[in-house]
Amino acid sequence: MRKSFLIAGAALLAIAASAAGWIASRPNTDAPPPASFAVLDADNNEVGRYVVPADKAILAQPNADEIIYGKRLLADTARLLPDNVGAAMNCNSCHLLDGKIDAANGYINTVNFYPRVMPRAGKEVDLEMRINGCFQRSMNGKPLDRDGREMKAMIAYMDWLRQGVAKDHRVDIVNAGAIDESLVPDPDKGKAIYALKCAACHGTDGQGMRDQFGDIIFPPLWGEESFNIGAGLARTYKAAQFVKWAMPPSMHLDGQLGQGGVLSDQEAIDVSEYFTHMPRPDFAPKVNDWPNGKKPNDARY
């Protein structure tokens, strides 16, 4: 009896040890704690800390309904604004995780960045103009009423997300990380990389993926439902920055969604050269871009 008891006890310990080892070997799937970033003044001196807020904090705002509506519009743009979106894209297709993370086109500094002079427009652009630029290029659609409810709601969300950071300050994050633009793209290698690491989400023909209700899960990267040739993402090195630092989101085991770090600079440039040069809608007003010169080398027109 005593021998059986000892054997059973040893077996339980072995099972427990095995289970502990199995758990320890698995990636940590818990969400990381809220990220904290330095707040910098115009001379790059740290003047405070910024913590990415939780959505539940929106409810304490006097304009909570407007902020929540703006958040919904950014996340579900094509379904909620069908008259303004021509592509199978949402704003958050490029601005990952509701614009809350570094190096994936975050919204955290957006309100503070505008108005500003932009080389492509050759003039000062305010935030309403910038948002409508995305609707006309990345969304291949039509501009919103700049004084309408939808525009105000989107900006209300972005303004809430900056958490009162002063206009002449900025949170120490970037829209996109650096990429080595001296590297020469190889579209043939890019095609192979696309098949291996991108096609599972974006489709073998770049058509993207929808859920069973027809809503967009992963955006198309070329074809009539993709962004048009006037979008920033249609440029090889611009796209490579996003790919390098934010893609593919399902292939890394550490960190949060949309933090990239899977592909090398060369691989990101190769695959970006491949998909940016696939057929996509034209953008007739492109003839007005860069009126003062300084057109980037990877512009397609």
PDB file of C-alpha atoms in Angstrom:
ATOM      1  CA  MET A   1       0.000   0.000   0.000  1.00  0.00           C
ATOM      2  CA  ARG A   2       2.761   2.374   0.955  1.00  0.00           C
ATOM      3  CA  LYS A   3       4.706   1.486  -2.221  1.00  0.00           C
ATOM      4  CA  SER A   4       1.662   2.211  -4.419  1.00  0.00           C
ATOM      5  CA  PHE A   5       1.168   5.534  -2.651  1.00  0.00           C
ATOM      6  CA  LEU A   6       4.787   6.507  -3.280  1.00  0.00           C
ATOM      7  CA  ILE A   7       4.548   5.546  -6.956  1.00  0.00           C
ATOM      8  CA  ALA A   8       1.358   7.538  -7.383  1.00  0.00           C
ATOM      9  CA  GLY A   9       2.938  10.541  -5.671  1.00  0.00           C
ATOM     10  CA  ALA A  10       5.990  10.374  -7.890  1.00  0.00           C
ATOM     11  CA  ALA A  11       3.778  10.175 -10.968  1.00  0.00           C
ATOM     12  CA  LEU A  12       1.852  13.273  -9.892  1.00  0.00           C
ATOM     13  CA  LEU A  13       5.084  15.174  -9.315  1.00  0.00           C
ATOM     14  CA  ALA A  14       6.346  14.141 -12.763  1.00  0.00           C
ATOM     15  CA  ILE A  15       3.089  15.285 -14.380  1.00  0.00           C
ATOM     16  CA  ALA A  16       3.230  18.592 -12.500  1.00  0.00           C
ATOM     17  CA  ALA A  17       6.857  19.154 -13.489  1.00  0.00           C
ATOM     18  CA  SER A  18       6.060  18.319 -17.091  1.00  0.00           C
ATOM     19  CA  ALA A  19       3.092  20.702 -17.105  1.00  0.00           C
ATOM     20  CA  ALA A  20       5.187  23.477 -15.575  1.00  0.00           C
ATOM     21  CA  GLY A  21       7.851  22.969 -18.234  1.00  0.00           C
ATOM     22  CA  TRP A  22       5.251  23.008 -20.992  1.00  0.00           C
ATOM     23  CA  ILE A  23       3.719  26.216 -19.690  1.00  0.00           C
ATOM     24  CA  ALA A  24       7.142  27.843 -19.314  1.00  0.00           C
ATOM     25  CA  SER A  25       8.029  26.949 -22.910  1.00  0.00           C
ATOM     26  CA  ARG A  26       4.897  28.618 -24.328  1.00  0.00           C
ATOM     27  CA  PRO A  27       4.875  32.269 -25.354  1.00  0.00           C
ATOM     28  CA  ASN A  28       3.307  34.706 -22.919  1.00  0.00           C
ATOM     29  CA  THR A  29      -0.087  35.467 -24.396  1.00  0.00           C
ATOM     30  CA  ASP A  30      -1.091  37.944 -21.717  1.00  0.00           C
ATOM     31  CA  ALA A  31      -1.315  41.527 -22.869  1.00  0.00           C
ATOM     32  CA  PRO A  32       1.709  43.611 -21.843  1.00  0.00           C
ATOM     33  CA  PRO A  33       1.213  46.462 -19.369  1.00  0.00           C
ATOM     34  CA  PRO A  34       0.328  49.867 -20.871  1.00  0.00           C
ATOM     35  CA  ALA A  35       3.316  51.357 -22.632  1.00  0.00           C
ATOM     36  CA  SER A  36       4.960  54.523 -21.291  1.00  0.00           C
ATOM     37  CA  PHE A  37       6.807  57.043 -23.458  1.00  0.00           C
ATOM     38  CA  ALA A  38       8.714  60.250 -22.786  1.00  0.00           C
ATOM     39  CA  VAL A  39       7.034  63.563 -23.565  1.00  0.00           C
ATOM     40  CA  LEU A  40       9.567  65.853 -25.269  1.00  0.00           C
ATOM     41  CA  ASP A  41       9.616  69.620 -25.700  1.00  0.00           C
ATOM     42  CA  ALA A  42      10.820  71.435 -28.816  1.00  0.00           C
ATOM     43  CA  ASP A  43      14.455  70.960 -27.708  1.00  0.00           C
ATOM     44  CA  ASN A  44      13.954  67.209 -27.128  1.00  0.00           C
ATOM     45  CA  ASN A  45      14.100  67.564 -23.357  1.00  0.00           C
ATOM     46  CA  GLU A  46      11.919  65.131 -21.457  1.00  0.00           C
ATOM     47  CA  VAL A  47       9.204  67.099 -19.707  1.00  0.00           C
ATOM     48  CA  GLY A  48       6.906  64.262 -18.662  1.00  0.00           C
ATOM     49  CA  ARG A  49       5.698  60.741 -19.312  1.00  0.00           C
ATOM     50  CA  TYR A  50       2.830  59.575 -21.500  1.00  0.00           C
ATOM     51  CA  VAL A  51       0.917  56.382 -20.743  1.00  0.00           C
ATOM     52  CA  VAL A  52      -1.336  54.889 -23.397  1.00  0.00           C
ATOM     53  CA  PRO A  53      -4.839  55.251 -21.930  1.00  0.00           C
ATOM     54  CA  ALA A  54      -7.394  52.475 -21.565  1.00  0.00           C
ATOM     55  CA  ASP A  55     -10.595  52.835 -23.579  1.00  0.00           C
ATOM     56  CA  LYS A  56     -12.684  52.673 -20.397  1.00  0.00           C
ATOM     57  CA  ALA A  57     -11.259  56.107 -19.539  1.00  0.00           C
ATOM     58  CA  ILE A  58     -13.227  57.534 -22.471  1.00  0.00           C
ATOM     59  CA  LEU A  59     -16.426  57.177 -20.436  1.00  0.00           C
ATOM     60  CA  ALA A  60     -15.219  59.858 -18.030  1.00  0.00           C
ATOM     61  CA  GLN A  61     -14.964  62.416 -20.824  1.00  0.00           C
ATOM     62  CA  PRO A  62     -17.760  64.972 -21.342  1.00  0.00           C
ATOM     63  CA  ASN A  63     -17.792  64.118 -25.069  1.00  0.00           C
ATOM     64  CA  ALA A  64     -17.518  60.347 -24.570  1.00  0.00           C
ATOM     65  CA  ASP A  65     -20.161  59.556 -27.220  1.00  0.00           C
ATOM     66  CA  GLU A  66     -18.282  61.583 -29.831  1.00  0.00           C
ATOM     67  CA  ILE A  67     -14.919  59.964 -28.973  1.00  0.00           C
ATOM     68  CA  ILE A  68     -16.390  56.468 -29.114  1.00  0.00           C
ATOM     69  CA  TYR A  69     -18.060  57.224 -32.452  1.00  0.00           C
ATOM     70  CA  GLY A  70     -14.742  58.443 -33.813  1.00  0.00           C
ATOM     71  CA  LYS A  71     -13.003  55.299 -32.597  1.00  0.00           C
ATOM     72  CA  ARG A  72     -15.637  53.167 -34.336  1.00  0.00           C
ATOM     73  CA  LEU A  73     -15.275  55.099 -37.592  1.00  0.00           C
ATOM     74  CA  LEU A  74     -11.514  54.634 -37.615  1.00  0.00           C
ATOM     75  CA  ALA A  75     -11.803  50.913 -36.961  1.00  0.00           C
ATOM     76  CA  ASP A  76     -14.764  50.090 -39.229  1.00  0.00           C
ATOM     77  CA  THR A  77     -14.466  52.803 -41.857  1.00  0.00           C
ATOM     78  CA  ALA A  78     -15.489  50.927 -44.992  1.00  0.00           C
ATOM     79  CA  ARG A  79     -18.707  49.578 -43.464  1.00  0.00           C
ATOM     80  CA  LEU A  80     -19.762  52.779 -41.697  1.00  0.00           C
ATOM     81  CA  LEU A  81     -18.767  55.238 -44.443  1.00  0.00           C
ATOM     82  CA  PRO A  82     -19.449  53.389 -47.716  1.00  0.00           C
ATOM     83  CA  ASP A  83     -19.971  56.633 -49.650  1.00  0.00           C
ATOM     84  CA  ASN A  84     -16.447  57.797 -48.780  1.00  0.00           C
ATOM     85  CA  VAL A  85     -14.443  54.570 -48.953  1.00  0.00           C
ATOM     86  CA  GLY A  86     -13.746  52.998 -52.335  1.00  0.00           C
ATOM     87  CA  ALA A  87     -11.229  50.406 -51.183  1.00  0.00           C
ATOM     88  CA  ALA A  88     -11.683  47.435 -48.897  1.00  0.00           C
ATOM     89  CA  MET A  89      -9.787  49.334 -46.214  1.00  0.00           C
ATOM     90  CA  ASN A  90     -10.350  50.807 -42.785  1.00  0.00           C
ATOM     91  CA  CYS A  91      -8.298  53.643 -41.294  1.00  0.00           C
ATOM     92  CA  ASN A  92      -6.909  51.129 -38.815  1.00  0.00           C
ATOM     93  CA  SER A  93      -5.695  48.911 -41.650  1.00  0.00           C
ATOM     94  CA  CYS A  94      -2.621  51.167 -41.590  1.00  0.00           C
ATOM     95  CA  HIS A  95      -2.979  52.673 -38.085  1.00  0.00           C
ATOM     96  CA  LEU A  96      -2.694  49.488 -36.051  1.00  0.00           C
ATOM     97  CA  LEU A  97      -4.261  48.838 -32.672  1.00  0.00           C
ATOM     98  CA  ASP A  98      -6.415  51.978 -32.815  1.00  0.00           C
ATOM     99  CA  GLY A  99      -3.325  54.096 -33.411  1.00  0.00           C
ATOM    100  CA  LYS A 100      -1.943  53.363 -29.965  1.00  0.00           C
ATOM    101  CA  ILE A 101       1.444  51.821 -30.717  1.00  0.00           C
ATOM    102  CA  ASP A 102       4.862  52.990 -31.807  1.00  0.00           C
ATOM    103  CA  ALA A 103       6.111  52.613 -35.421  1.00  0.00           C
ATOM    104  CA  ALA A 104       2.723  51.579 -36.821  1.00  0.00           C
ATOM    105  CA  ASN A 105       1.245  54.963 -37.813  1.00  0.00           C
ATOM    106  CA  GLY A 106      -0.058  55.833 -34.371  1.00  0.00           C
ATOM    107  CA  TYR A 107      -2.552  58.635 -33.739  1.00  0.00           C
ATOM    108  CA  ILE A 108      -0.917  59.737 -30.475  1.00  0.00           C
ATOM    109  CA  ASN A 109       0.901  62.765 -31.949  1.00  0.00           C
ATOM    110  CA  THR A 110      -1.443  63.359 -34.864  1.00  0.00           C
ATOM    111  CA  VAL A 111      -3.328  66.370 -33.459  1.00  0.00           C
ATOM    112  CA  ASN A 112      -0.065  68.037 -32.457  1.00  0.00           C
ATOM    113  CA  PHE A 113       1.543  67.517 -35.888  1.00  0.00           C
ATOM    114  CA  TYR A 114      -0.954  69.685 -37.790  1.00  0.00           C
ATOM    115  CA  PRO A 115      -1.147  72.140 -39.402  1.00  0.00           C
ATOM    116  CA  ARG A 116       2.187  71.636 -41.126  1.00  0.00           C
ATOM    117  CA  VAL A 117       3.743  72.153 -44.545  1.00  0.00           C
ATOM    118  CA  MET A 118       3.855  68.861 -46.441  1.00  0.00           C
ATOM    119  CA  PRO A 119       6.161  68.400 -49.459  1.00  0.00           C
ATOM    120  CA  ARG A 120       3.658  66.339 -51.438  1.00  0.00           C
ATOM    121  CA  ALA A 121       1.000  69.051 -51.224  1.00  0.00           C
ATOM    122  CA  GLY A 122       3.563  71.855 -51.399  1.00  0.00           C
ATOM    123  CA  LYS A 123       1.599  73.901 -48.855  1.00  0.00           C
ATOM    124  CA  GLU A 124       0.337  73.955 -45.297  1.00  0.00           C
ATOM    125  CA  VAL A 125      -2.055  71.129 -44.554  1.00  0.00           C
ATOM    126  CA  ASP A 126      -4.384  71.021 -41.555  1.00  0.00           C
ATOM    127  CA  LEU A 127      -5.642  67.842 -39.914  1.00  0.00           C
ATOM    128  CA  GLU A 128      -8.943  67.805 -41.794  1.00  0.00           C
ATOM    129  CA  MET A 129      -7.066  68.029 -45.103  1.00  0.00           C
ATOM    130  CA  ARG A 130      -4.706  65.266 -44.020  1.00  0.00           C
ATOM    131  CA  ILE A 131      -7.542  62.929 -43.073  1.00  0.00           C
ATOM    132  CA  ASN A 132      -9.289  63.625 -46.359  1.00  0.00           C
ATOM    133  CA  GLY A 133      -6.026  62.910 -48.164  1.00  0.00           C
ATOM    134  CA  CYS A 134      -6.171  59.415 -46.698  1.00  0.00           C
ATOM    135  CA  PHE A 135      -9.787  59.002 -47.817  1.00  0.00           C
ATOM    136  CA  GLN A 136      -8.879  59.968 -51.378  1.00  0.00           C
ATOM    137  CA  ARG A 137      -5.630  57.980 -51.617  1.00  0.00           C
ATOM    138  CA  SER A 138      -5.325  55.102 -49.155  1.00  0.00           C
ATOM    139  CA  MET A 139      -9.113  54.582 -49.187  1.00  0.00           C
ATOM    140  CA  ASN A 140      -9.419  55.368 -52.916  1.00  0.00           C
ATOM    141  CA  GLY A 141     -12.614  57.225 -52.010  1.00  0.00           C
ATOM    142  CA  LYS A 142     -14.123  60.657 -51.479  1.00  0.00           C
ATOM    143  CA  PRO A 143     -13.390  63.321 -48.844  1.00  0.00           C
ATOM    144  CA  LEU A 144     -15.557  63.798 -45.770  1.00  0.00           C
ATOM    145  CA  ASP A 145     -17.351  67.052 -45.011  1.00  0.00           C
ATOM    146  CA  ARG A 146     -14.561  68.801 -43.099  1.00  0.00           C
ATOM    147  CA  ASP A 147     -17.148  70.349 -40.747  1.00  0.00           C
ATOM    148  CA  GLY A 148     -19.314  67.254 -40.478  1.00  0.00           C
ATOM    149  CA  ARG A 149     -20.030  64.973 -37.523  1.00  0.00           C
ATOM    150  CA  GLU A 150     -17.779  62.170 -38.751  1.00  0.00           C
ATOM    151  CA  MET A 151     -14.708  64.359 -39.202  1.00  0.00           C
ATOM    152  CA  LYS A 152     -15.195  65.940 -35.772  1.00  0.00           C
ATOM    153  CA  ALA A 153     -15.628  62.524 -34.158  1.00  0.00           C
ATOM    154  CA  MET A 154     -12.416  61.126 -35.651  1.00  0.00           C
ATOM    155  CA  ILE A 155     -10.459  64.141 -34.468  1.00  0.00           C
ATOM    156  CA  ALA A 156     -12.110  63.902 -31.031  1.00  0.00           C
ATOM    157  CA  TYR A 157     -10.713  60.366 -30.641  1.00  0.00           C
ATOM    158  CA  MET A 158      -7.239  61.472 -31.728  1.00  0.00           C
ATOM    159  CA  ASP A 159      -7.406  64.459 -29.393  1.00  0.00           C
ATOM    160  CA  TRP A 160      -8.430  62.226 -26.469  1.00  0.00           C
ATOM    161  CA  LEU A 161      -5.576  59.843 -27.288  1.00  0.00           C
ATOM    162  CA  ARG A 162      -2.946  62.578 -26.936  1.00  0.00           C
ATOM    163  CA  GLN A 163      -4.006  62.963 -23.294  1.00  0.00           C
ATOM    164  CA  GLY A 164      -3.467  66.697 -23.051  1.00  0.00           C
ATOM    165  CA  VAL A 165       0.123  66.720 -24.324  1.00  0.00           C
ATOM    166  CA  ALA A 166       0.797  70.372 -25.148  1.00  0.00           C
ATOM    167  CA  LYS A 167       0.701  71.455 -28.770  1.00  0.00           C
ATOM    168  CA  ASP A 168       4.418  72.291 -28.853  1.00  0.00           C
ATOM    169  CA  HIS A 169       5.364  68.964 -27.258  1.00  0.00           C
ATOM    170  CA  ARG A 170       5.348  65.442 -28.627  1.00  0.00           C
ATOM    171  CA  VAL A 171       5.310  61.903 -27.335  1.00  0.00           C
ATOM    172  CA  ASP A 172       8.571  60.127 -28.167  1.00  0.00           C
ATOM    173  CA  ILE A 173       7.207  57.689 -30.742  1.00  0.00           C
ATOM    174  CA  VAL A 174       7.548  57.520 -34.523  1.00  0.00           C
ATOM    175  CA  ASN A 175       4.993  56.870 -37.234  1.00  0.00           C
ATOM    176  CA  ALA A 176       7.368  54.437 -38.918  1.00  0.00           C
ATOM    177  CA  GLY A 177      10.799  53.148 -38.069  1.00  0.00           C
ATOM    178  CA  ALA A 178      13.870  53.712 -40.218  1.00  0.00           C
ATOM    179  CA  ILE A 179      14.708  51.638 -43.287  1.00  0.00           C
ATOM    180  CA  ASP A 180      17.982  51.504 -45.241  1.00  0.00           C
ATOM    181  CA  GLU A 181      17.052  53.224 -48.507  1.00  0.00           C
ATOM    182  CA  SER A 182      20.449  52.439 -50.037  1.00  0.00           C
ATOM    183  CA  LEU A 183      19.386  48.817 -50.473  1.00  0.00           C
ATOM    184  CA  VAL A 184      18.308  47.825 -53.987  1.00  0.00           C
ATOM    185  CA  PRO A 185      14.976  45.958 -54.130  1.00  0.00           C
ATOM    186  CA  ASP A 186      14.688  42.511 -55.681  1.00  0.00           C
ATOM    187  CA  PRO A 187      11.023  41.914 -56.649  1.00  0.00           C
ATOM    188  CA  ASP A 188      11.633  38.222 -57.457  1.00  0.00           C
ATOM    189  CA  LYS A 189      12.799  37.582 -53.905  1.00  0.00           C
ATOM    190  CA  GLY A 190       9.950  39.783 -52.742  1.00  0.00           C
ATOM    191  CA  LYS A 191       7.453  37.540 -54.516  1.00  0.00           C
ATOM    192  CA  ALA A 192       8.822  34.506 -52.654  1.00  0.00           C
ATOM    193  CA  ILE A 193       8.714  36.349 -49.311  1.00  0.00           C
ATOM    194  CA  TYR A 194       5.139  37.403 -49.990  1.00  0.00           C
ATOM    195  CA  ALA A 195       4.089  33.809 -50.657  1.00  0.00           C
ATOM    196  CA  LEU A 196       5.821  32.591 -47.495  1.00  0.00           C
ATOM    197  CA  LYS A 197       4.945  35.293 -44.963  1.00  0.00           C
ATOM    198  CA  CYS A 198       2.157  37.530 -46.306  1.00  0.00           C
ATOM    199  CA  ALA A 199      -0.222  35.492 -48.473  1.00  0.00           C
ATOM    200  CA  ALA A 200      -1.820  33.643 -45.550  1.00  0.00           C
ATOM    201  CA  CYS A 201      -3.494  36.907 -44.453  1.00  0.00           C
ATOM    202  CA  HIS A 202      -3.505  39.091 -47.576  1.00  0.00           C
ATOM    203  CA  GLY A 203      -4.310  36.317 -50.078  1.00  0.00           C
ATOM    204  CA  THR A 204      -2.294  34.653 -52.809  1.00  0.00           C
ATOM    205  CA  ASP A 205      -3.534  37.276 -55.263  1.00  0.00           C
ATOM    206  CA  GLY A 206      -3.257  40.183 -52.826  1.00  0.00           C
ATOM    207  CA  GLN A 207      -7.032  40.272 -52.442  1.00  0.00           C
ATOM    208  CA  GLY A 208      -7.095  40.489 -48.649  1.00  0.00           C
ATOM    209  CA  MET A 209      -9.442  38.562 -46.361  1.00  0.00           C
ATOM    210  CA  ARG A 210     -12.997  39.146 -45.141  1.00  0.00           C
ATOM    211  CA  ASP A 211     -14.911  37.438 -42.349  1.00  0.00           C
ATOM    212  CA  GLN A 212     -18.124  35.432 -42.780  1.00  0.00           C
ATOM    213  CA  PHE A 213     -20.127  38.660 -42.671  1.00  0.00           C
ATOM    214  CA  GLY A 214     -18.150  40.260 -45.466  1.00  0.00           C
ATOM    215  CA  ASP A 215     -16.283  42.689 -43.244  1.00  0.00           C
ATOM    216  CA  ILE A 216     -12.578  43.296 -43.729  1.00  0.00           C
ATOM    217  CA  ILE A 217     -10.072  41.381 -41.621  1.00  0.00           C
ATOM    218  CA  PHE A 218      -6.903  41.939 -43.671  1.00  0.00           C
ATOM    219  CA  PRO A 219      -6.811  44.604 -46.430  1.00  0.00           C
ATOM    220  CA  PRO A 220      -6.037  43.855 -50.077  1.00  0.00           C
ATOM    221  CA  LEU A 221      -2.523  44.858 -51.146  1.00  0.00           C
ATOM    222  CA  TRP A 222      -3.278  45.240 -54.842  1.00  0.00           C
ATOM    223  CA  GLY A 223      -6.203  45.123 -57.252  1.00  0.00           C
ATOM    224  CA  GLU A 224      -9.272  47.324 -57.585  1.00  0.00           C
ATOM    225  CA  GLU A 225     -10.132  47.101 -53.861  1.00  0.00           C
ATOM    226  CA  SER A 226      -6.689  48.235 -52.690  1.00  0.00           C
ATOM    227  CA  PHE A 227      -5.179  51.682 -52.085  1.00  0.00           C
ATOM    228  CA  ASN A 228      -4.511  53.710 -55.204  1.00  0.00           C
ATOM    229  CA  ILE A 229      -1.206  54.750 -56.729  1.00  0.00           C
ATOM    230  CA  GLY A 230      -1.315  58.121 -54.935  1.00  0.00           C
ATOM    231  CA  ALA A 231      -1.153  56.558 -51.462  1.00  0.00           C
ATOM    232  CA  GLY A 232       2.053  56.760 -49.466  1.00  0.00           C
ATOM    233  CA  LEU A 233       1.971  52.994 -49.138  1.00  0.00           C
ATOM    234  CA  ALA A 234       2.288  52.682 -52.928  1.00  0.00           C
ATOM    235  CA  ARG A 235       5.933  53.795 -52.585  1.00  0.00           C
ATOM    236  CA  THR A 236       8.487  51.015 -52.112  1.00  0.00           C
ATOM    237  CA  TYR A 237      10.537  52.402 -49.215  1.00  0.00           C
ATOM    238  CA  LYS A 238       7.550  54.003 -47.510  1.00  0.00           C
ATOM    239  CA  ALA A 239       5.792  50.647 -47.577  1.00  0.00           C
ATOM    240  CA  ALA A 240       8.978  48.887 -46.444  1.00  0.00           C
ATOM    241  CA  GLN A 241       9.063  50.999 -43.273  1.00  0.00           C
ATOM    242  CA  PHE A 242       5.604  49.778 -42.364  1.00  0.00           C
ATOM    243  CA  VAL A 243       6.383  46.182 -43.322  1.00  0.00           C
ATOM    244  CA  LYS A 244       9.649  46.135 -41.385  1.00  0.00           C
ATOM    245  CA  TRP A 245       8.237  47.628 -38.175  1.00  0.00           C
ATOM    246  CA  ALA A 246       4.640  46.445 -38.125  1.00  0.00           C
ATOM    247  CA  MET A 247       4.354  43.293 -40.233  1.00  0.00           C
ATOM    248  CA  PRO A 248       3.617  40.415 -40.265  1.00  0.00           C
ATOM    249  CA  PRO A 249       1.747  40.773 -36.984  1.00  0.00           C
ATOM    250  CA  SER A 250       1.021  37.095 -36.473  1.00  0.00           C
ATOM    251  CA  MET A 251       4.581  35.809 -36.823  1.00  0.00           C
ATOM    252  CA  HIS A 252       6.291  37.012 -33.654  1.00  0.00           C
ATOM    253  CA  LEU A 253       5.751  35.506 -30.204  1.00  0.00           C
ATOM    254  CA  ASP A 254       6.822  38.432 -28.028  1.00  0.00           C
ATOM    255  CA  GLY A 255       5.439  41.927 -27.695  1.00  0.00           C
ATOM    256  CA  GLN A 256       2.063  43.142 -28.872  1.00  0.00           C
ATOM    257  CA  LEU A 257       0.246  42.934 -32.166  1.00  0.00           C
ATOM    258  CA  GLY A 258       1.691  45.059 -34.919  1.00  0.00           C
ATOM    259  CA  GLN A 259       5.256  45.393 -33.668  1.00  0.00           C
ATOM    260  CA  GLY A 260       6.969  43.637 -36.600  1.00  0.00           C
ATOM    261  CA  GLY A 261      10.640  42.820 -36.241  1.00  0.00           C
ATOM    262  CA  VAL A 262      10.339  39.675 -38.362  1.00  0.00           C
ATOM    263  CA  LEU A 263      11.866  40.757 -41.672  1.00  0.00           C
ATOM    264  CA  SER A 264      15.269  42.311 -42.335  1.00  0.00           C
ATOM    265  CA  ASP A 265      15.523  45.676 -44.103  1.00  0.00           C
ATOM    266  CA  GLN A 266      16.360  43.903 -47.369  1.00  0.00           C
ATOM    267  CA  GLU A 267      13.437  41.475 -47.053  1.00  0.00           C
ATOM    268  CA  ALA A 268      11.015  44.307 -46.231  1.00  0.00           C
ATOM    269  CA  ILE A 269      12.207  46.291 -49.259  1.00  0.00           C
ATOM    270  CA  ASP A 270      12.038  43.271 -51.569  1.00  0.00           C
ATOM    271  CA  VAL A 271       8.491  42.324 -50.640  1.00  0.00           C
ATOM    272  CA  SER A 272       7.369  45.968 -50.718  1.00  0.00           C
ATOM    273  CA  GLU A 273       8.790  46.417 -54.223  1.00  0.00           C
ATOM    274  CA  TYR A 274       6.782  43.356 -55.245  1.00  0.00           C
ATOM    275  CA  PHE A 275       3.356  44.321 -53.926  1.00  0.00           C
ATOM    276  CA  THR A 276       3.553  48.087 -54.514  1.00  0.00           C
ATOM    277  CA  HIS A 277       4.198  47.510 -58.208  1.00  0.00           C
ATOM    278  CA  MET A 278       1.226  45.219 -58.697  1.00  0.00           C
ATOM    279  CA  PRO A 279      -1.843  46.675 -60.499  1.00  0.00           C
ATOM    280  CA  ARG A 280      -3.925  49.110 -58.446  1.00  0.00           C
ATOM    281  CA  PRO A 281      -6.331  52.023 -59.048  1.00  0.00           C
ATOM    282  CA  ASP A 282      -4.991  55.230 -60.535  1.00  0.00           C
ATOM    283  CA  PHE A 283      -5.262  58.638 -58.835  1.00  0.00           C
ATOM    284  CA  ALA A 284      -5.800  61.360 -61.410  1.00  0.00           C
ATOM    285  CA  PRO A 285      -4.932  64.356 -59.126  1.00  0.00           C
ATOM    286  CA  LYS A 286      -1.444  62.893 -58.719  1.00  0.00           C
ATOM    287  CA  VAL A 287      -0.300  65.373 -61.380  1.00  0.00           C
ATOM    288  CA  ASN A 288      -0.491  68.071 -58.681  1.00  0.00           C
ATOM    289  CA  ASP A 289       1.820  66.296 -56.222  1.00  0.00           C
ATOM    290  CA  TRP A 290       5.201  67.746 -55.214  1.00  0.00           C
ATOM    291  CA  PRO A 291       4.643  71.071 -57.012  1.00  0.00           C
ATOM    292  CA  ASN A 292       7.831  72.459 -55.450  1.00  0.00           C
ATOM    293  CA  GLY A 293      10.048  69.527 -56.418  1.00  0.00           C
ATOM    294  CA  LYS A 294      11.791  67.138 -54.008  1.00  0.00           C
ATOM    295  CA  LYS A 295       9.763  64.184 -55.263  1.00  0.00           C
ATOM    296  CA  PRO A 296      10.981  61.038 -53.459  1.00  0.00           C
ATOM    297  CA  ASN A 297      12.900  58.500 -55.513  1.00  0.00           C
ATOM    298  CA  ASP A 298      10.381  55.745 -54.912  1.00  0.00           C
ATOM    299  CA  ALA A 299       7.366  57.745 -56.172  1.00  0.00           C
ATOM    300  CA  ARG A 300       5.609  55.757 -58.881  1.00  0.00           C
ATOM    301  CA  TYR A 301       4.800  58.801 -61.037  1.00  0.00           C
TER     302      TYR A 301
END
